[in-house]
Amino acid sequence: MLSLRSSTRLFCAKRLAYQRTVYSQASSDLKRVFSKIDDLKPRFIKRLKDAVAIPSVSSEPDRRNELFRMAQFIKSESEPLGVTLQQKELGLQDGVTTSKGEPIPLPPILQGTLKGSGSGKRILIYGHYDVQPANLEDGWSSDPFTLVEKPDGRLVGRGVTDDKGPVIAWINTIQAFKEAGVEIPVDLVFCIEGMEESGSEGLEDFIKQEKSKGFKGVDGICISDNYWVGIKQPVLTYGLRGVSYYSITISGPSEDLHSGLFGGTTYEPMIDLTHVLSRLVTPNGKILIPGIDEMVALLTPEESGLYDKITFTINDLKDALGNDTTIHETPKEALMSRWRYPALSIHGVEGAFSSPGAKTVIPAKVSGKFSIRTVPDIDLKKLDQLVFDHVEKSFASLNSKNKLKVELIHAGKWWVGDPNNWNFEAARKATETVWGVEPDMTREGGSIPIALTFEEELKKPVLLLPIGRGDDGAHSASEKLDTVNYIQGIKTMAAYLYYAGK
Ligand SMILES: [Zn+2]
């Protein structure tokens, strides 16, 4: 049996052979750009290496100057290519200080433009230059901030796929057009932020403020900040689930008690909480809160058909889970449950005993945390009310003398675009030209709230154009981007801009 890696290699070899014939369908302009991208490969890998070397971790206040260095790096790499980028300051970060107690500024948003040959189309490119934390002790095979080129083609380092790789890939795309002597047929507008991994603080207000200024006249938005579903098939993403996160706090006795002294004499918050939590969802994922299913958009035959074409097997899911704990038997059911139906997950209990050993405490106050991944057409305000009513009713039925508080901690709305609009059409053609296959049209179970903000504020279509694979391990140890995906991703971006302008 082939290992995953060697079968991937075989697959890549097949792909590369395939490309040569497909490229012949590209225009001569595009072929010149593609061959320039091949020529510049060492330069492009070096650029990514330099980007990875700056540990721009937005969640570590003591590294805030690294975010400013990273912003400066992007500016200095782009400006010789004719991109004017302005560093937009956002003020101080709310409630966060360095270890010395000093307030810290939010990382700047890089906003700018590049004039193309002018087909009239104006495309906004969004990306982020901050990364997740990474330490060698987390299980990295090498220093996370030193890009390593593995013999099998993997580029390993923090941020290679999320999201420095795609951001640098856009810069590379512009360089390739320029050096190939081909004009980019669209105008570009950039919005590159440095707080994505920490809740995109400041970005929403910035978009609202710029929609009538710097972002005026934008025709479409392209976001490259997600991944293929698997490792073989390129995808375009047209939907994301939202998330509404809740907490249920139950408080009882005035302080933690010993069960030997008080067990059997008092209503226990932890017992109440487990009863209430158990009434939220069944073990096979059915949400028990009445009224939610009724808000979910009905499946149309057209949408159902999109799932039939997707290259995904139940074994892919088992591989990702690490064993067979799947709820569903067919890949279609599994994908629909991940992308187009809501899901309720219970995440943890604050205040409960959770260490090894056998402590006989009765916790005085506990908070259960759960979230619901939301989908079209769930109304978030109505959802909150249904959740509150259901939890209060469940608790009331216990006849406990404890106190209940249920609240929403945060919410981000779902997004779904039209996979047949011009923005997706250009990306579909680009993918076919570069990879020689029609991309799968996919949705994602996770959330990128800013996709929806762009669409709602600018009232223009958003496209998600991922370049990395499903096994890249964004946010994990030994995050990687395959060299073939990096280089083909740059070509796909180039072809996308080309077709969007035609
Ligand atoms: Zn990201």
PDB file of C-alpha atoms in Angstrom, residues 162-350:
ATOM      1  CA  ASP A 162      -2.282  30.805   7.074  1.00  0.00           C
ATOM      2  CA  ASP A 163      -1.951  33.420   5.782  1.00  0.00           C
ATOM      3  CA  LYS A 164       1.523  34.628   4.867  1.00  0.00           C
ATOM      4  CA  GLY A 165       1.764  32.212   1.923  1.00  0.00           C
ATOM      5  CA  PRO A 166      -1.331  33.595   0.175  1.00  0.00           C
ATOM      6  CA  VAL A 167      -0.459  37.239   1.006  1.00  0.00           C
ATOM      7  CA  ILE A 168       3.068  36.830  -0.364  1.00  0.00           C
ATOM      8  CA  ALA A 169       1.594  34.923  -3.340  1.00  0.00           C
ATOM      9  CA  TRP A 170      -0.367  38.041  -4.342  1.00  0.00           C
ATOM     10  CA  ILE A 171       2.842  40.102  -4.286  1.00  0.00           C
ATOM     11  CA  ASN A 172       4.538  37.402  -6.376  1.00  0.00           C
ATOM     12  CA  THR A 173       1.646  37.473  -8.836  1.00  0.00           C
ATOM     13  CA  ILE A 174       2.101  41.194  -9.377  1.00  0.00           C
ATOM     14  CA  GLN A 175       5.855  40.749  -9.830  1.00  0.00           C
ATOM     15  CA  ALA A 176       5.304  38.014 -12.430  1.00  0.00           C
ATOM     16  CA  PHE A 177       2.951  40.192 -14.491  1.00  0.00           C
ATOM     17  CA  LYS A 178       5.402  43.061 -14.315  1.00  0.00           C
ATOM     18  CA  GLU A 179       8.474  41.055 -15.286  1.00  0.00           C
ATOM     19  CA  ALA A 180       6.579  39.242 -18.040  1.00  0.00           C
ATOM     20  CA  GLY A 181       5.653  42.631 -19.480  1.00  0.00           C
ATOM     21  CA  VAL A 182       1.928  41.868 -19.251  1.00  0.00           C
ATOM     22  CA  GLU A 183      -0.470  44.438 -17.846  1.00  0.00           C
ATOM     23  CA  ILE A 184      -2.829  43.329 -15.081  1.00  0.00           C
ATOM     24  CA  PRO A 185      -6.254  43.847 -16.623  1.00  0.00           C
ATOM     25  CA  VAL A 186      -7.970  44.890 -13.352  1.00  0.00           C
ATOM     26  CA  ASP A 187      -7.364  47.521 -10.694  1.00  0.00           C
ATOM     27  CA  LEU A 188      -6.431  46.113  -7.321  1.00  0.00           C
ATOM     28  CA  VAL A 189      -7.319  47.391  -3.881  1.00  0.00           C
ATOM     29  CA  PHE A 190      -5.587  45.884  -0.849  1.00  0.00           C
ATOM     30  CA  CYS A 191      -6.772  45.352   2.694  1.00  0.00           C
ATOM     31  CA  ILE A 192      -4.185  43.372   4.655  1.00  0.00           C
ATOM     32  CA  GLU A 193      -4.755  43.208   8.398  1.00  0.00           C
ATOM     33  CA  GLY A 194      -2.645  42.090  11.355  1.00  0.00           C
ATOM     34  CA  MET A 195      -5.271  40.977  13.894  1.00  0.00           C
ATOM     35  CA  GLU A 196      -7.116  38.123  12.147  1.00  0.00           C
ATOM     36  CA  GLU A 197      -5.940  35.480  14.592  1.00  0.00           C
ATOM     37  CA  SER A 198      -7.124  37.700  17.449  1.00  0.00           C
ATOM     38  CA  GLY A 199     -10.646  38.538  16.347  1.00  0.00           C
ATOM     39  CA  SER A 200      -9.862  41.114  13.621  1.00  0.00           C
ATOM     40  CA  GLU A 201     -10.185  43.921  16.166  1.00  0.00           C
ATOM     41  CA  GLY A 202     -10.711  47.233  14.405  1.00  0.00           C
ATOM     42  CA  LEU A 203     -11.328  45.796  10.935  1.00  0.00           C
ATOM     43  CA  GLU A 204     -15.107  45.977  10.813  1.00  0.00           C
ATOM     44  CA  ASP A 205     -15.134  49.684  11.710  1.00  0.00           C
ATOM     45  CA  PHE A 206     -12.358  50.249   9.192  1.00  0.00           C
ATOM     46  CA  ILE A 207     -14.377  48.662   6.374  1.00  0.00           C
ATOM     47  CA  LYS A 208     -17.447  50.737   7.292  1.00  0.00           C
ATOM     48  CA  GLN A 209     -15.348  53.865   7.305  1.00  0.00           C
ATOM     49  CA  GLU A 210     -13.553  53.108   4.019  1.00  0.00           C
ATOM     50  CA  LYS A 211     -16.505  51.858   1.974  1.00  0.00           C
ATOM     51  CA  SER A 212     -17.146  55.347   0.657  1.00  0.00           C
ATOM     52  CA  LYS A 213     -13.422  56.204   0.464  1.00  0.00           C
ATOM     53  CA  GLY A 214     -10.576  53.750  -0.249  1.00  0.00           C
ATOM     54  CA  PHE A 215     -12.905  50.832  -0.974  1.00  0.00           C
ATOM     55  CA  LYS A 216     -15.230  52.860  -3.184  1.00  0.00           C
ATOM     56  CA  GLY A 217     -15.947  51.405  -6.612  1.00  0.00           C
ATOM     57  CA  VAL A 218     -14.829  47.868  -5.701  1.00  0.00           C
ATOM     58  CA  ASP A 219     -16.580  45.283  -7.930  1.00  0.00           C
ATOM     59  CA  GLY A 220     -15.650  42.124  -6.053  1.00  0.00           C
ATOM     60  CA  ILE A 221     -13.612  40.800  -3.153  1.00  0.00           C
ATOM     61  CA  CYS A 222     -11.153  37.901  -3.196  1.00  0.00           C
ATOM     62  CA  ILE A 223     -10.071  36.249   0.054  1.00  0.00           C
ATOM     63  CA  SER A 224      -7.390  33.572   0.080  1.00  0.00           C
ATOM     64  CA  ASP A 225      -7.426  32.423   3.698  1.00  0.00           C
ATOM     65  CA  ASN A 226      -8.798  28.897   3.750  1.00  0.00           C
ATOM     66  CA  TYR A 227      -7.914  25.460   2.330  1.00  0.00           C
ATOM     67  CA  TRP A 228      -8.989  22.734  -0.009  1.00  0.00           C
ATOM     68  CA  VAL A 229     -11.235  20.133   1.574  1.00  0.00           C
ATOM     69  CA  GLY A 230      -8.796  17.287   0.834  1.00  0.00           C
ATOM     70  CA  ILE A 231      -5.310  17.063  -0.606  1.00  0.00           C
ATOM     71  CA  LYS A 232      -5.986  16.489  -4.307  1.00  0.00           C
ATOM     72  CA  GLN A 233      -8.833  18.558  -5.573  1.00  0.00           C
ATOM     73  CA  PRO A 234      -8.725  22.360  -5.933  1.00  0.00           C
ATOM     74  CA  VAL A 235     -11.813  24.050  -4.534  1.00  0.00           C
ATOM     75  CA  LEU A 236     -13.595  27.386  -4.505  1.00  0.00           C
ATOM     76  CA  THR A 237     -15.527  28.182  -1.372  1.00  0.00           C
ATOM     77  CA  TYR A 238     -18.926  29.855  -1.508  1.00  0.00           C
ATOM     78  CA  GLY A 239     -20.198  29.514   2.047  1.00  0.00           C
ATOM     79  CA  LEU A 240     -19.170  29.578   5.675  1.00  0.00           C
ATOM     80  CA  ARG A 241     -21.095  28.728   8.802  1.00  0.00           C
ATOM     81  CA  GLY A 242     -21.454  31.319  11.515  1.00  0.00           C
ATOM     82  CA  VAL A 243     -21.021  30.692  15.213  1.00  0.00           C
ATOM     83  CA  SER A 244     -23.037  31.758  18.254  1.00  0.00           C
ATOM     84  CA  TYR A 245     -21.290  30.986  21.531  1.00  0.00           C
ATOM     85  CA  TYR A 246     -23.198  30.700  24.816  1.00  0.00           C
ATOM     86  CA  SER A 247     -22.565  30.122  28.469  1.00  0.00           C
ATOM     87  CA  ILE A 248     -24.888  28.682  31.113  1.00  0.00           C
ATOM     88  CA  THR A 249     -23.892  29.628  34.640  1.00  0.00           C
ATOM     89  CA  ILE A 250     -25.469  27.885  37.613  1.00  0.00           C
ATOM     90  CA  SER A 251     -24.659  29.105  41.086  1.00  0.00           C
ATOM     91  CA  GLY A 252     -25.690  27.457  44.330  1.00  0.00           C
ATOM     92  CA  PRO A 253     -24.098  27.447  47.806  1.00  0.00           C
ATOM     93  CA  SER A 254     -22.022  30.502  48.689  1.00  0.00           C
ATOM     94  CA  GLU A 255     -18.724  28.579  48.446  1.00  0.00           C
ATOM     95  CA  ASP A 256     -17.220  25.273  47.344  1.00  0.00           C
ATOM     96  CA  LEU A 257     -18.236  22.464  49.742  1.00  0.00           C
ATOM     97  CA  HIS A 258     -17.011  19.025  50.856  1.00  0.00           C
ATOM     98  CA  SER A 259     -19.294  16.242  49.634  1.00  0.00           C
ATOM     99  CA  GLY A 260     -18.710  14.260  52.839  1.00  0.00           C
ATOM    100  CA  LEU A 261     -20.253  17.078  54.856  1.00  0.00           C
ATOM    101  CA  PHE A 262     -22.814  18.466  52.442  1.00  0.00           C
ATOM    102  CA  GLY A 263     -23.472  15.800  49.789  1.00  0.00           C
ATOM    103  CA  GLY A 264     -27.193  15.015  49.819  1.00  0.00           C
ATOM    104  CA  THR A 265     -28.126  18.191  51.679  1.00  0.00           C
ATOM    105  CA  THR A 266     -27.916  20.844  48.958  1.00  0.00           C
ATOM    106  CA  TYR A 267     -28.810  21.383  45.301  1.00  0.00           C
ATOM    107  CA  GLU A 268     -25.528  21.011  43.431  1.00  0.00           C
ATOM    108  CA  PRO A 269     -24.798  23.366  40.498  1.00  0.00           C
ATOM    109  CA  MET A 270     -22.774  20.706  38.664  1.00  0.00           C
ATOM    110  CA  ILE A 271     -25.650  18.213  38.774  1.00  0.00           C
ATOM    111  CA  ASP A 272     -28.073  20.841  37.487  1.00  0.00           C
ATOM    112  CA  LEU A 273     -25.665  21.812  34.740  1.00  0.00           C
ATOM    113  CA  THR A 274     -25.165  18.268  33.435  1.00  0.00           C
ATOM    114  CA  HIS A 275     -28.951  17.857  33.241  1.00  0.00           C
ATOM    115  CA  VAL A 276     -29.366  21.113  31.350  1.00  0.00           C
ATOM    116  CA  LEU A 277     -26.446  20.403  28.977  1.00  0.00           C
ATOM    117  CA  SER A 278     -27.762  16.904  28.231  1.00  0.00           C
ATOM    118  CA  ARG A 279     -30.973  18.449  26.881  1.00  0.00           C
ATOM    119  CA  LEU A 280     -29.222  20.519  24.213  1.00  0.00           C
ATOM    120  CA  VAL A 281     -28.187  17.822  21.754  1.00  0.00           C
ATOM    121  CA  THR A 282     -28.311  14.048  21.239  1.00  0.00           C
ATOM    122  CA  PRO A 283     -25.123  11.958  20.929  1.00  0.00           C
ATOM    123  CA  ASN A 284     -25.671  11.708  17.166  1.00  0.00           C
ATOM    124  CA  GLY A 285     -25.805  15.464  16.781  1.00  0.00           C
ATOM    125  CA  LYS A 286     -29.525  16.222  16.704  1.00  0.00           C
ATOM    126  CA  ILE A 287     -30.139  19.626  18.235  1.00  0.00           C
ATOM    127  CA  LEU A 288     -32.952  19.409  20.808  1.00  0.00           C
ATOM    128  CA  ILE A 289     -33.766  23.126  20.970  1.00  0.00           C
ATOM    129  CA  PRO A 290     -37.180  23.512  19.282  1.00  0.00           C
ATOM    130  CA  GLY A 291     -37.499  25.952  16.392  1.00  0.00           C
ATOM    131  CA  ILE A 292     -33.927  25.866  15.026  1.00  0.00           C
ATOM    132  CA  ASP A 293     -34.417  23.237  12.305  1.00  0.00           C
ATOM    133  CA  GLU A 294     -37.418  25.178  10.997  1.00  0.00           C
ATOM    134  CA  MET A 295     -35.150  28.162  10.213  1.00  0.00           C
ATOM    135  CA  VAL A 296     -32.713  26.159   8.061  1.00  0.00           C
ATOM    136  CA  ALA A 297     -32.999  26.838   4.316  1.00  0.00           C
ATOM    137  CA  LEU A 298     -34.485  23.931   2.376  1.00  0.00           C
ATOM    138  CA  LEU A 299     -32.125  21.902   0.214  1.00  0.00           C
ATOM    139  CA  THR A 300     -32.765  22.588  -3.472  1.00  0.00           C
ATOM    140  CA  PRO A 301     -32.027  19.960  -6.149  1.00  0.00           C
ATOM    141  CA  GLU A 302     -29.391  22.331  -7.557  1.00  0.00           C
ATOM    142  CA  GLU A 303     -27.573  22.583  -4.228  1.00  0.00           C
ATOM    143  CA  SER A 304     -27.885  18.838  -3.681  1.00  0.00           C
ATOM    144  CA  GLY A 305     -26.266  18.308  -7.090  1.00  0.00           C
ATOM    145  CA  LEU A 306     -23.203  20.339  -6.078  1.00  0.00           C
ATOM    146  CA  TYR A 307     -22.499  17.817  -3.301  1.00  0.00           C
ATOM    147  CA  ASP A 308     -22.631  14.863  -5.692  1.00  0.00           C
ATOM    148  CA  LYS A 309     -19.620  16.235  -7.596  1.00  0.00           C
ATOM    149  CA  ILE A 310     -17.331  16.734  -4.604  1.00  0.00           C
ATOM    150  CA  THR A 311     -14.197  14.606  -4.351  1.00  0.00           C
ATOM    151  CA  PHE A 312     -14.498  13.465  -0.754  1.00  0.00           C
ATOM    152  CA  THR A 313     -14.893  10.025   0.809  1.00  0.00           C
ATOM    153  CA  ILE A 314     -15.958   8.887   4.237  1.00  0.00           C
ATOM    154  CA  ASN A 315     -12.412   7.549   4.633  1.00  0.00           C
ATOM    155  CA  ASP A 316     -11.056  11.091   4.179  1.00  0.00           C
ATOM    156  CA  LEU A 317     -13.179  12.033   7.165  1.00  0.00           C
ATOM    157  CA  LYS A 318     -12.002   9.006   9.165  1.00  0.00           C
ATOM    158  CA  ASP A 319      -8.381   9.943   8.361  1.00  0.00           C
ATOM    159  CA  ALA A 320      -8.987  13.464   9.600  1.00  0.00           C
ATOM    160  CA  LEU A 321     -10.658  12.155  12.786  1.00  0.00           C
ATOM    161  CA  GLY A 322      -7.827   9.673  13.348  1.00  0.00           C
ATOM    162  CA  ASN A 323     -10.272   6.734  13.703  1.00  0.00           C
ATOM    163  CA  ASP A 324     -13.839   5.744  12.925  1.00  0.00           C
ATOM    164  CA  THR A 325     -16.048   7.941  15.071  1.00  0.00           C
ATOM    165  CA  THR A 326     -18.124   9.268  12.185  1.00  0.00           C
ATOM    166  CA  ILE A 327     -21.837   9.823  12.702  1.00  0.00           C
ATOM    167  CA  HIS A 328     -22.750   9.462   9.021  1.00  0.00           C
ATOM    168  CA  GLU A 329     -22.323   6.644   6.526  1.00  0.00           C
ATOM    169  CA  THR A 330     -22.050   8.649   3.313  1.00  0.00           C
ATOM    170  CA  PRO A 331     -19.727  11.541   2.420  1.00  0.00           C
ATOM    171  CA  LYS A 332     -22.684  13.596   1.193  1.00  0.00           C
ATOM    172  CA  GLU A 333     -24.459  13.408   4.560  1.00  0.00           C
ATOM    173  CA  ALA A 334     -21.201  14.167   6.356  1.00  0.00           C
ATOM    174  CA  LEU A 335     -20.425  17.207   4.187  1.00  0.00           C
ATOM    175  CA  MET A 336     -23.946  18.558   4.505  1.00  0.00           C
ATOM    176  CA  SER A 337     -23.742  18.175   8.269  1.00  0.00           C
ATOM    177  CA  ARG A 338     -20.470  20.096   8.209  1.00  0.00           C
ATOM    178  CA  TRP A 339     -21.479  22.853   5.806  1.00  0.00           C
ATOM    179  CA  ARG A 340     -25.232  23.407   5.441  1.00  0.00           C
ATOM    180  CA  TYR A 341     -26.810  22.238   8.703  1.00  0.00           C
ATOM    181  CA  PRO A 342     -26.370  23.713  12.171  1.00  0.00           C
ATOM    182  CA  ALA A 343     -24.339  21.845  14.789  1.00  0.00           C
ATOM    183  CA  LEU A 344     -24.200  22.217  18.547  1.00  0.00           C
ATOM    184  CA  SER A 345     -20.946  21.469  20.401  1.00  0.00           C
ATOM    185  CA  ILE A 346     -20.347  21.438  24.149  1.00  0.00           C
ATOM    186  CA  HIS A 347     -16.869  22.814  24.846  1.00  0.00           C
ATOM    187  CA  GLY A 348     -16.236  22.775  28.552  1.00  0.00           C
ATOM    188  CA  VAL A 349     -17.196  23.629  32.100  1.00  0.00           C
ATOM    189  CA  GLU A 350     -15.584  26.477  33.958  1.00  0.00           C
TER     190      GLU A 350
END
